[in-house]
CSV table of C-alpha atoms in Angstrom, one decimal:
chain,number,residue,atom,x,y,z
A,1,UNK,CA,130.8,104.0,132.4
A,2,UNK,CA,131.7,104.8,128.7
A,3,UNK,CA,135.4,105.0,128.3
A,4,UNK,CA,135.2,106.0,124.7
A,5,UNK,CA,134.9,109.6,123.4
A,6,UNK,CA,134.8,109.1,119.7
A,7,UNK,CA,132.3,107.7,117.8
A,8,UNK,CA,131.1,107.8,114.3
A,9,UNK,CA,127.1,108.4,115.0
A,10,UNK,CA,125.7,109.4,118.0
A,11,UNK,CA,122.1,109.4,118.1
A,12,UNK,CA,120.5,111.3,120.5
A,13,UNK,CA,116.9,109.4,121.4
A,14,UNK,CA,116.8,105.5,122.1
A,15,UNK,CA,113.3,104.8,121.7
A,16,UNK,CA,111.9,103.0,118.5
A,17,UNK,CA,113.4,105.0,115.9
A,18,UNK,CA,116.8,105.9,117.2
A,19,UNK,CA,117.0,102.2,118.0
A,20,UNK,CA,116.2,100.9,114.7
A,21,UNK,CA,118.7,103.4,113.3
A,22,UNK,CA,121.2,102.2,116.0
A,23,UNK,CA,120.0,98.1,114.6
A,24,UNK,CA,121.1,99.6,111.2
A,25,UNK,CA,124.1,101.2,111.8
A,26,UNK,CA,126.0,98.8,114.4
A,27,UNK,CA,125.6,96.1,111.8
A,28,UNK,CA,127.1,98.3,109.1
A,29,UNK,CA,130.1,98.1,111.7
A,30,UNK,CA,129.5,102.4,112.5
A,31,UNK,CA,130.8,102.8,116.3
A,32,UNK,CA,127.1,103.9,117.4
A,33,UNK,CA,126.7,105.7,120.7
A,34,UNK,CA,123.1,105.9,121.9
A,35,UNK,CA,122.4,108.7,124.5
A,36,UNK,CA,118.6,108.6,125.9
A,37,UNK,CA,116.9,110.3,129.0
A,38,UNK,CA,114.2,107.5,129.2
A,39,UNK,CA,111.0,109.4,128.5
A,40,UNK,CA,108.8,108.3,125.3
A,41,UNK,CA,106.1,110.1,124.1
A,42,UNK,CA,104.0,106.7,124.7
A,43,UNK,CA,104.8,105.5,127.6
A,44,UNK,CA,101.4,106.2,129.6
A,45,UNK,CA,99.7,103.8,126.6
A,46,UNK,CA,99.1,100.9,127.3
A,47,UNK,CA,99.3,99.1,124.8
A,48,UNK,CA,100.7,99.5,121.1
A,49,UNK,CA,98.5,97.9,117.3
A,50,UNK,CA,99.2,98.1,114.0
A,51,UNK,CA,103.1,96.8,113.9
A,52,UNK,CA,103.3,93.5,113.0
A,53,UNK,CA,104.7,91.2,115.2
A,54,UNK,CA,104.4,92.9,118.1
A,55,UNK,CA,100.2,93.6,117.7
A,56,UNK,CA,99.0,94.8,121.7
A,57,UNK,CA,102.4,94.7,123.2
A,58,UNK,CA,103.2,97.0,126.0
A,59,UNK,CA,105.2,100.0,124.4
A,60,UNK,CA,107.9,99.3,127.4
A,61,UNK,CA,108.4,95.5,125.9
A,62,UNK,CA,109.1,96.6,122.2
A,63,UNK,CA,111.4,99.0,123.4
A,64,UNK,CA,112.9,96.5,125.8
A,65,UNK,CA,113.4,93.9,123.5
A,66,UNK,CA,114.7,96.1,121.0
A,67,UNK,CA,117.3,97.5,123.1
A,68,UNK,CA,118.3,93.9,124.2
A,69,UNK,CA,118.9,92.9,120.6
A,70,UNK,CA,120.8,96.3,119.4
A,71,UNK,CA,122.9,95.7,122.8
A,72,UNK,CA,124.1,91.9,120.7
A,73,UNK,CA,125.8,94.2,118.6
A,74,UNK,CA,129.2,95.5,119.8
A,75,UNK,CA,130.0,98.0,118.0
A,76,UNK,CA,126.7,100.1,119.8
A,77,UNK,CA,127.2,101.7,123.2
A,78,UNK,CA,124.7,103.5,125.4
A,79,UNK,CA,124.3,106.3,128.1
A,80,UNK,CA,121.6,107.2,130.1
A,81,UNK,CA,121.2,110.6,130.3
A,82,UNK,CA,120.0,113.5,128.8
A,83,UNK,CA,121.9,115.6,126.0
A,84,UNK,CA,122.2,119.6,127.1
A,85,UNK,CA,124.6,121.0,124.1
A,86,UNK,CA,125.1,120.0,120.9
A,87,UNK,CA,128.0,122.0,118.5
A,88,UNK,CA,129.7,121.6,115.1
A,89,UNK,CA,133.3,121.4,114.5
A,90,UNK,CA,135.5,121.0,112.2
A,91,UNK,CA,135.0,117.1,112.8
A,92,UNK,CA,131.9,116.8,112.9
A,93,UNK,CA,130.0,117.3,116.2
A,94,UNK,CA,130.3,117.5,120.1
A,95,UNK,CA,127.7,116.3,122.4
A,96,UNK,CA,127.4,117.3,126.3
A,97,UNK,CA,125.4,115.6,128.5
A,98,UNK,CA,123.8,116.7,132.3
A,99,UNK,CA,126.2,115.2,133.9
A,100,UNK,CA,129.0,117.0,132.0
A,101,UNK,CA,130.2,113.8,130.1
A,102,UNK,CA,131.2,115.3,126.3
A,103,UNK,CA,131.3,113.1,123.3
A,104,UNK,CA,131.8,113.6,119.6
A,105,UNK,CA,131.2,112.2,116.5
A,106,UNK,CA,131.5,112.4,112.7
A,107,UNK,CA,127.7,112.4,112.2
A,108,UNK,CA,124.5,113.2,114.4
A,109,UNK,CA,120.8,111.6,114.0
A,110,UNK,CA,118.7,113.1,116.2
A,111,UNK,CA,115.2,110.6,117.1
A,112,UNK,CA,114.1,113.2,119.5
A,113,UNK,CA,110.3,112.7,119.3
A,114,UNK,CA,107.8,115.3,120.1
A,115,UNK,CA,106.1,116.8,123.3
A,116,UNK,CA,102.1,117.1,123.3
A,117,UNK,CA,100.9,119.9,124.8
A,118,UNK,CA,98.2,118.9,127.0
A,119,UNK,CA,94.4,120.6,126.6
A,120,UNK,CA,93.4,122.7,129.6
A,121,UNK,CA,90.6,120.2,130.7
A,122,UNK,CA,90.9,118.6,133.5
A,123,UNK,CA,91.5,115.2,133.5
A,124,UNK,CA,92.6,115.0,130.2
A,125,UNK,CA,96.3,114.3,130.6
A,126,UNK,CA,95.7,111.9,132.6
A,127,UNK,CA,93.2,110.2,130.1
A,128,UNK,CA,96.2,111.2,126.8
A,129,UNK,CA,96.8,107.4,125.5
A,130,UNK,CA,94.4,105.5,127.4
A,131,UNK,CA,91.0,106.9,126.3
A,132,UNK,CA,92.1,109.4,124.6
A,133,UNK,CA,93.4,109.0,121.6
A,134,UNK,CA,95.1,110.0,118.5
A,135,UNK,CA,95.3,108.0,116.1
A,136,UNK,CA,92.8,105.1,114.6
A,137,UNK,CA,94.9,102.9,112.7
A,138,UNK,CA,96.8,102.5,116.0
A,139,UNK,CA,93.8,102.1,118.2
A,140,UNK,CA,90.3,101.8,117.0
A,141,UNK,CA,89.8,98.4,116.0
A,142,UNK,CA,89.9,97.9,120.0
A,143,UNK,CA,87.2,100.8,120.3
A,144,UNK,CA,85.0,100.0,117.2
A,145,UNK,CA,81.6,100.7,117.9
A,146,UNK,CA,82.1,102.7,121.5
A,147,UNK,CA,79.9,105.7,122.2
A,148,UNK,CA,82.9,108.3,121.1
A,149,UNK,CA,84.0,112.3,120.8
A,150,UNK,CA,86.2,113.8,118.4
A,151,UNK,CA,88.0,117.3,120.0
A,152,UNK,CA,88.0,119.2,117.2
A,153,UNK,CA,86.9,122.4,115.0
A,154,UNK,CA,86.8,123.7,111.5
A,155,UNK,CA,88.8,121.6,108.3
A,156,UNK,CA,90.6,119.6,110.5
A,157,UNK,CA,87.4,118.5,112.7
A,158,UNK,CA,85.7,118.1,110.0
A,159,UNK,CA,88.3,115.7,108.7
A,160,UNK,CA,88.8,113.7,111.8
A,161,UNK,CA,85.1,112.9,112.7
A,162,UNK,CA,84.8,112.4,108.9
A,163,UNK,CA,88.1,109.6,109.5
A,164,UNK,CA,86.5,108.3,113.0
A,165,UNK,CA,83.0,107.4,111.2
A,166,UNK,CA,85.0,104.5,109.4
A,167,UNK,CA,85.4,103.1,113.0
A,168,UNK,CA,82.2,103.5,114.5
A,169,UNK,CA,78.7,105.6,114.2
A,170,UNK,CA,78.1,106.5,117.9
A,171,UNK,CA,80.1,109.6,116.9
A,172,UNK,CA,80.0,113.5,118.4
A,173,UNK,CA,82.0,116.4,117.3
A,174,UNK,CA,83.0,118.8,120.1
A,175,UNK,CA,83.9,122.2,119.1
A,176,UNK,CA,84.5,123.2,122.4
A,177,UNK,CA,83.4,126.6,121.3
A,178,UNK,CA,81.6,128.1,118.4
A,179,UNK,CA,82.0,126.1,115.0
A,180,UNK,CA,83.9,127.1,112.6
A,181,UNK,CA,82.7,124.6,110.5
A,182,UNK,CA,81.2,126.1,107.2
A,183,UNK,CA,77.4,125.1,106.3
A,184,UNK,CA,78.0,122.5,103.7
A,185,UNK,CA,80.7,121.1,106.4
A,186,UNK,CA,77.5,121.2,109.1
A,187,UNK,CA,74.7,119.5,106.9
A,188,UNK,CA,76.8,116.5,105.7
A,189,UNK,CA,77.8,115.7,109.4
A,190,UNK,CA,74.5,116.2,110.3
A,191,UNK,CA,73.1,113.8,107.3
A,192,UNK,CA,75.6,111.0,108.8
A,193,UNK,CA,73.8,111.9,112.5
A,194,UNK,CA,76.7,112.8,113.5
A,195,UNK,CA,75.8,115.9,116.9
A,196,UNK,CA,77.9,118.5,117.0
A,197,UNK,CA,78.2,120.1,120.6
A,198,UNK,CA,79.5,124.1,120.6
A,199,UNK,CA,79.7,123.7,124.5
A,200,UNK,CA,83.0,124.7,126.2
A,201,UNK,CA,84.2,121.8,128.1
A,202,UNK,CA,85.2,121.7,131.8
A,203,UNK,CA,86.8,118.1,133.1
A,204,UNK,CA,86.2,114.5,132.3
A,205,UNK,CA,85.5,112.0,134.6
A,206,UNK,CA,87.4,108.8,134.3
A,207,UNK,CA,89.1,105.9,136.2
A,208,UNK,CA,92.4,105.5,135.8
A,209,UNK,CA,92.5,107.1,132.4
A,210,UNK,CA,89.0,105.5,131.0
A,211,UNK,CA,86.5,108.5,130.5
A,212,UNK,CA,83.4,108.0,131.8
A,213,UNK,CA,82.0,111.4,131.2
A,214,UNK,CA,82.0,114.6,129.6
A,215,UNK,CA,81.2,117.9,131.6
A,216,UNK,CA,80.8,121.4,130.2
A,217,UNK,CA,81.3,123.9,131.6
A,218,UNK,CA,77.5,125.2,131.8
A,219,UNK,CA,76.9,122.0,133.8
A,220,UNK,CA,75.5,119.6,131.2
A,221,UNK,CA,76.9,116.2,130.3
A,222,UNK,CA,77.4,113.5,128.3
A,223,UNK,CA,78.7,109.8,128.8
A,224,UNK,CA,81.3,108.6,126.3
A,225,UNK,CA,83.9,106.0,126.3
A,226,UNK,CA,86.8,107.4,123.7
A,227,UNK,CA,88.2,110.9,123.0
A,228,UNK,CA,90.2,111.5,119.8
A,229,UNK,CA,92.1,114.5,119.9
A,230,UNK,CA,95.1,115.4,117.8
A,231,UNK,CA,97.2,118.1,120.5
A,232,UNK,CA,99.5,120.9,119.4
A,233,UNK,CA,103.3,119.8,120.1
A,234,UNK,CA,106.9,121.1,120.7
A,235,UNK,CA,110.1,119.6,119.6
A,236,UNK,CA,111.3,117.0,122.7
A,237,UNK,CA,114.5,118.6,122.2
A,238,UNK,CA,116.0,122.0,121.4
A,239,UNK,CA,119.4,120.7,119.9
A,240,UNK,CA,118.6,120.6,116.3
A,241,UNK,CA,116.6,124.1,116.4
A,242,UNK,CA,120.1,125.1,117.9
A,243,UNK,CA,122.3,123.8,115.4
A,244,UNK,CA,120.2,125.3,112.7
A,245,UNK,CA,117.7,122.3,111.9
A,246,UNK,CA,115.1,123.9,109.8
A,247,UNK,CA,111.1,123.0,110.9
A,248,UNK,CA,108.1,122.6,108.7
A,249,UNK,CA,104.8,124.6,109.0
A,250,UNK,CA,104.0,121.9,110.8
A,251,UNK,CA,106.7,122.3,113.7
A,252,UNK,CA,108.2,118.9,112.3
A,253,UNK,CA,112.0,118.8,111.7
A,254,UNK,CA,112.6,119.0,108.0
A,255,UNK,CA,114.0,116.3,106.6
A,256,UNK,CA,114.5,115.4,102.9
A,257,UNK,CA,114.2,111.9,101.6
A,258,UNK,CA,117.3,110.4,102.7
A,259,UNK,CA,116.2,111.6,106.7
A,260,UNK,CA,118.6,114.9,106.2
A,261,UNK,CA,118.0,117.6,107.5
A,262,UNK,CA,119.4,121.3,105.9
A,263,UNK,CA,122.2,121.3,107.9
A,264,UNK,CA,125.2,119.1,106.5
A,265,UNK,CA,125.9,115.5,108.8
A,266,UNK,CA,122.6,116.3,111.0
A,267,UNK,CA,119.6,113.7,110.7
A,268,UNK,CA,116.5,113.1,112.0
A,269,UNK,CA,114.1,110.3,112.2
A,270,UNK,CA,111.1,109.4,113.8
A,271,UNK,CA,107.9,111.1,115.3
A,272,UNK,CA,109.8,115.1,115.1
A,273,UNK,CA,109.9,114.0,111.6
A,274,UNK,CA,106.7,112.4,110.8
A,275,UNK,CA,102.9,113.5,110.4
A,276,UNK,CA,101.4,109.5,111.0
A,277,UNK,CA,102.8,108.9,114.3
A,278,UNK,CA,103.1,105.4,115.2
A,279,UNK,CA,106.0,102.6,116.4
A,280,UNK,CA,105.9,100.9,113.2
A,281,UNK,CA,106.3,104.7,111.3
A,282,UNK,CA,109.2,105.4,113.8
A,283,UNK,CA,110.8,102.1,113.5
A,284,UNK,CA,111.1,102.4,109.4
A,285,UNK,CA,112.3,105.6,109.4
A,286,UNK,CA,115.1,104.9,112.0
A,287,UNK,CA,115.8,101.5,110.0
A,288,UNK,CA,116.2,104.4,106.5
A,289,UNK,CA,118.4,106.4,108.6
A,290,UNK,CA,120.1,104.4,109.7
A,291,UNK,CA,121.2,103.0,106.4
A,292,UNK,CA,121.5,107.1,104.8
A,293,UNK,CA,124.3,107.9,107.3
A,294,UNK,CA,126.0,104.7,106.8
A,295,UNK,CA,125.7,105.5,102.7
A,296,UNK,CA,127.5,108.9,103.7
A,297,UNK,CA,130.4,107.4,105.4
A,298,UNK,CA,130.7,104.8,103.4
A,299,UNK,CA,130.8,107.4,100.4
A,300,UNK,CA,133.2,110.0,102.2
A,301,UNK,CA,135.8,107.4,102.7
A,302,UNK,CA,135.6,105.9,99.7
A,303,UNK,CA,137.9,108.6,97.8
């Protein structure tokens, strides 16, 4: 049970970026108050690449560790639970939880991460971060050369199969409907022998989250072993959108170099900030944060 009511930051989030913002701030001395529900946008994938030191670890044992060696630091408490309210006062900011606990501080970083919203194919969430994938420089060094389907249409498909070629050359573009890819788009994927399929997809078969197989939904087929799809997404949490956070075109929460966002004392970090997704992305711009808000405080006192 946390006895204290006051802090200095809360961050609301304690996965990779709010804890490397949490790393940054308890060693600046900042009375740090981590609140977190438990629920990563990673954690049905298996393993994470591409952040050194930690190359094919379990998501579940960076995070662990991590927490285990912000915890060293005391001036950094945490709460489970999940944050309901946020406000501004003349203060700074007040903070309910669930349960009804009600904290405040001076400043707020909110590491908040993003939900995917799942295609309607079934199977696929349950293949989202196994087999299906998003991102290459996280993943497709352990795929490379693997019969494999990009989800995809238009600009941005033509993009992503263009990016997934680098990886391997077993390669298909599914539309999943009509193309809206323009002619030149069409011949150069075609001069790379690279097949587009229009068909509208119905279900993927797959063992525990390994695709096996792709049906359509006028009954043909085709066996693959990797999806990449990049999903639409929400904001994890509504609190910034409620205190006036300001969102990209993107849906991202706008942030400015120092991790600000528009509204004064409020930052942000991580993936509801970020285009690249990935733990080693998260991680740096928690660590950045992290050191902005303890700039601002240092700056506010010094007077």
């Amino acid at each position: 049970m946390i006895q204290q009511k006051h802090f200095e930051v809360i961050i609301v989030g304690g996965s990779y970026s709010g804890l490397s913002a949490a790393m940054s701030l308890g060693r600046s001395l900042r009375q740090v108050l981590v609140i977190d529900s438990g629920l990563p946008c990673n954690r049905q994938t298996p393993h994470s690449h591409n952040f050194i030191t930690h190359d094919g670890e379990k998501p579940s044992v960076i995070s662990a560790l991590a927490k285990e060696q912000v915890a060293f630091y005391d001036t950094v408490q945490f709460y489970n639970g999940l944050a309901v309210s946020a406000v501004k006062n003349e203060n700074g900011f007040e903070v309910t939880t669930e349960s009804g606990d009600i904290f405040t501080a001076r400043k707020i970083l909110f590491a908040t991460g993003i939900t995917d919203l799942m295609l309607n194919i079934d199977g696929f969430a349950e293949c989202w971060g196994i087999s299906v994938l998003h991102c290459p420089y996280c993943h497709g060094y352990e795929v490379k050369e693997e019969k494999t389907a990009v989800i995809a249409n238009g600009d941005m498909g033509f993009e992503y199969v263009k990016m997934i070629s680098n990886w391997t050359k077993d390669l298909k573009l599914l539309t999943n409907g009509k193309s809206t890819l323009s002619s030149e788009q069409t011949e150069r994927l075609q001069k790379h022998q690279i097949e587009i399929i229009e068909d509208v997809i119905d279900s993927f078969i797959h063992e525990n989250g390994n695709v096996q197989e792709i049906i359509f939904k006028n009954q043909s087929n085709i066996m693959i072993k990797v999806i990449y799809s990049k999903l639409p997404f929400v904001q994890h949490c509504p609190l910034p959108e409620s205190l006036g956070c300001e969102l990209t075109e993107q849906g991202l929460l706008k942030v400015d170099i120092m991790q600000k966002t528009n509204i004064p004392g409020i930052y942000a970090s991580g993936d509801s900030t970020i285009q690249a997704r990935s733990v080693a992305m998260a991680v740096s711009s928690g660590s950045f944060a992290g050191a902005s808000i303890n700039k601002e405080l240092i700056d506010e006192s010094f007077i």
